[in-house]
Amino acid sequence: MAPHDQHDRPLSELVRELSESQAPTITLGELIESLGASALAGLLLVFGLACTLPLPPGSTTVFGLPLVLLAPQLLLDSPGPWLPRRLRERPIATAALRRPFARMIPWLQRMEAVSRPRLGFVVDGPGRRLMGLICTLCALVLILPIPLGNMLPAATVSVFSLAMIQRDGVIAMAGYAFAAASIGALVLAANLIGAMLRTGLSALSLT
């Protein structure tokens, strides 16, 4: 498949092909090649959406680690994703990816249906770098074992990634709303944990 053909096709179609692949394994390098010109934002969207799904404990850490490597590259205006050679060539069992990829497809199709190129200045240049900074911070949150703390940061990464793929400034603005909600939720969680710790320490001091 030619690279320009891949670029012109919706990401949901490419993910469907990957979910239906009969190959026993796939490497991250092959995944990058299959995503074509939108590989960097495409990988961020795929791994971001994976972190929003109800998967077994620890899954967000597994899917969050690639985000920690990929998101900062938006700050450098990287034309394509860079990963260490060892990571690019590491095989991943396709059986482990089929279920999360299949569950992503309806969400991708819904998002693609409501997005289109508009307000391009919001997703270009400084706007792209700002989104990259926020995605990097969200990725760092995703690898932490915070109960129920992954949904909003993962949604933020997913929405920003879609905005970059579709060059949709309106979707990018929605991403900023998710980012603000993520900050609020994390501050609330930190306050609750702090209050619980203080209560526990007080109870211990009274015994």
Coordinates of C-alpha atoms in Angstrom, one line a residue:
M1 CA 0.0 0.0 0.0
A2 CA 1.4 3.4 -1.0
P3 CA 2.0 5.9 1.8
H4 CA -0.3 8.5 0.2
D5 CA -3.1 5.9 0.1
Q6 CA -2.7 5.3 3.8
H7 CA -2.7 9.0 4.5
D8 CA -6.0 9.5 2.6
R9 CA -7.8 6.6 4.4
P10 CA -9.6 7.1 7.7
L11 CA -7.6 5.9 10.7
S12 CA -10.6 3.7 11.7
E13 CA -10.1 1.7 8.5
L14 CA -6.4 1.2 9.2
V15 CA -7.2 0.1 12.7
R16 CA -9.8 -2.3 11.4
E17 CA -7.3 -3.9 9.1
L18 CA -4.9 -4.3 12.0
S19 CA -7.6 -5.9 14.2
E20 CA -8.4 -8.4 11.5
S21 CA -4.8 -9.3 10.7
Q22 CA -4.0 -13.0 10.9
A23 CA -0.3 -12.4 11.4
P24 CA 0.9 -13.9 14.7
T25 CA 2.8 -10.7 15.7
I26 CA 3.4 -7.1 14.7
T27 CA 6.2 -4.8 15.6
L28 CA 5.8 -1.1 16.5
G29 CA 7.8 -0.3 13.4
E30 CA 5.3 -2.1 11.2
L31 CA 2.4 -0.4 13.0
I32 CA 4.1 3.0 12.3
E33 CA 4.5 2.1 8.7
S34 CA 0.9 1.0 8.4
L35 CA -0.3 4.4 9.8
G36 CA 1.5 6.3 7.1
A37 CA 1.9 10.1 7.2
S38 CA -0.2 10.5 10.3
A39 CA 1.8 7.9 12.3
L40 CA 2.8 10.1 15.2
A41 CA -0.7 11.5 15.9
G42 CA -2.2 8.2 14.9
L43 CA -0.1 6.3 17.5
L44 CA -1.0 8.8 20.2
L45 CA -4.7 8.4 19.3
V46 CA -4.5 4.6 19.3
F47 CA -2.7 4.3 22.6
G48 CA -4.7 7.1 24.1
L49 CA -8.0 5.4 23.3
A50 CA -6.6 2.1 24.6
C51 CA -6.1 3.8 28.0
T52 CA -9.8 4.9 28.1
L53 CA -11.1 1.3 27.6
P54 CA -12.1 -0.9 30.6
L55 CA -9.0 -3.2 30.4
P56 CA -7.3 -5.3 33.1
P57 CA -5.3 -3.5 35.8
G58 CA -1.9 -2.3 34.7
S59 CA -3.0 -1.9 31.0
T60 CA -2.8 1.9 31.2
T61 CA 0.8 1.6 32.3
V62 CA 1.6 -0.6 29.3
F63 CA -0.2 1.6 26.8
G64 CA 1.0 4.8 28.6
L65 CA 4.7 4.1 28.3
P66 CA 4.8 4.5 24.4
L67 CA 2.9 7.8 25.0
V68 CA 5.7 9.1 27.3
L69 CA 8.2 8.5 24.4
L70 CA 5.9 9.8 21.6
A71 CA 4.2 12.9 23.0
P72 CA 7.3 14.9 23.6
Q73 CA 8.2 14.6 19.9
L74 CA 5.3 17.0 19.2
L75 CA 7.3 19.7 20.9
L76 CA 10.1 19.2 18.4
D77 CA 7.8 19.3 15.3
S78 CA 9.1 15.8 14.5
P79 CA 7.9 14.7 11.0
G80 CA 7.4 11.2 12.2
P81 CA 7.6 9.1 15.3
W82 CA 11.0 8.0 16.6
L83 CA 11.3 5.0 18.9
P84 CA 14.5 3.2 20.0
R85 CA 15.4 0.4 17.5
R86 CA 14.9 -2.3 20.1
L87 CA 11.4 -1.0 20.8
R88 CA 10.5 -0.6 17.1
E89 CA 11.6 -4.2 16.4
R90 CA 10.0 -5.8 19.5
P91 CA 7.2 -8.1 18.4
I92 CA 3.7 -7.8 19.9
A93 CA 1.2 -10.6 19.7
T94 CA -1.7 -9.5 17.5
A95 CA -4.1 -11.6 19.6
A96 CA -3.5 -9.2 22.5
L97 CA -4.3 -6.2 20.2
R98 CA -7.4 -7.5 18.4
R99 CA -9.9 -6.9 21.3
P100 CA -8.8 -3.3 22.2
F101 CA -8.4 -2.4 18.5
A102 CA -11.9 -3.7 17.7
R103 CA -13.4 -1.8 20.5
M104 CA -11.7 1.4 19.3
I105 CA -13.2 1.3 15.8
P106 CA -16.7 2.6 16.7
W107 CA -15.2 5.4 18.7
L108 CA -12.9 6.3 15.9
Q109 CA -15.7 6.3 13.4
R110 CA -17.9 8.6 15.6
M111 CA -15.0 11.0 16.1
E112 CA -14.1 11.0 12.4
A113 CA -17.8 11.7 11.5
V114 CA -17.9 15.0 13.4
S115 CA -14.4 16.3 12.5
R116 CA -13.1 18.1 9.5
P117 CA -10.3 20.6 8.6
R118 CA -11.1 24.0 10.2
L119 CA -9.3 26.6 12.3
G120 CA -6.0 25.1 11.2
F121 CA -4.0 27.8 13.1
V122 CA -5.1 26.2 16.3
V123 CA -3.4 22.9 15.5
D124 CA -0.3 24.2 13.7
G125 CA 3.0 25.6 15.0
P126 CA 2.8 26.8 18.5
G127 CA -0.7 25.2 18.9
R128 CA 0.7 21.8 18.1
R129 CA 3.6 22.3 20.5
L130 CA 1.2 23.3 23.3
M131 CA -0.9 20.2 22.7
G132 CA 2.3 18.2 22.7
L133 CA 3.2 19.6 26.1
I134 CA -0.2 18.8 27.5
C135 CA -0.1 15.3 26.0
T136 CA 3.3 14.7 27.6
L137 CA 2.0 15.6 31.0
C138 CA -1.1 13.4 30.6
A139 CA 1.1 10.5 29.5
L140 CA 3.1 10.8 32.7
V141 CA -0.1 10.7 34.7
L142 CA -1.3 7.6 32.8
I143 CA 1.7 5.5 33.9
L144 CA 1.0 6.2 37.5
P145 CA -1.2 3.8 39.5
I146 CA -4.0 6.3 40.2
P147 CA -7.3 4.5 40.6
L148 CA -9.8 5.8 38.0
G149 CA -7.3 8.6 37.2
N150 CA -6.7 7.6 33.7
M151 CA -9.9 8.3 31.9
L152 CA -9.7 12.1 31.5
P153 CA -6.0 12.3 30.7
A154 CA -6.4 9.5 28.2
A155 CA -9.4 11.3 26.6
T156 CA -7.3 14.5 26.4
V157 CA -4.6 12.8 24.5
S158 CA -7.1 11.1 22.2
V159 CA -9.0 14.3 21.4
F160 CA -5.8 16.3 20.7
S161 CA -4.5 13.5 18.5
L162 CA -7.7 13.4 16.5
A163 CA -7.5 17.2 16.1
M164 CA -4.0 17.0 14.7
I165 CA -4.9 14.2 12.3
Q166 CA -8.0 15.9 11.0
R167 CA -6.5 19.4 11.4
D168 CA -9.6 20.4 13.3
G169 CA -9.2 23.4 15.6
V170 CA -12.7 23.0 17.1
I171 CA -11.8 19.5 18.2
A172 CA -8.6 20.9 19.7
M173 CA -10.6 23.3 21.7
A174 CA -12.5 20.4 23.1
G175 CA -9.2 18.9 24.0
Y176 CA -8.3 21.9 26.1
A177 CA -11.6 21.5 27.9
F178 CA -10.7 17.8 28.7
A179 CA -7.3 19.0 29.9
A180 CA -8.9 21.5 32.3
A181 CA -11.2 18.8 33.6
S182 CA -8.2 16.5 34.0
I183 CA -6.4 19.1 36.1
G184 CA -9.5 19.6 38.2
A185 CA -10.0 15.8 38.8
L186 CA -6.3 15.3 39.7
V187 CA -6.4 18.2 42.2
L188 CA -9.6 16.8 43.7
A189 CA -8.0 13.4 44.0
A190 CA -4.9 14.8 45.6
N191 CA -7.0 16.7 48.1
L192 CA -9.0 13.5 48.9
I193 CA -5.9 11.4 49.4
G194 CA -4.3 14.1 51.5
A195 CA -7.4 14.3 53.7
M196 CA -7.5 10.5 54.1
L197 CA -3.8 10.4 55.1
R198 CA -4.3 13.2 57.6
T199 CA -7.3 11.4 59.1
G200 CA -5.3 8.2 59.3
L201 CA -2.4 9.9 61.0
S202 CA -4.7 11.6 63.4
A203 CA -6.3 8.3 64.3
L204 CA -2.9 6.7 64.8
S205 CA -1.8 9.5 67.1
L206 CA -4.9 9.0 69.3
T207 CA -4.2 5.3 69.9

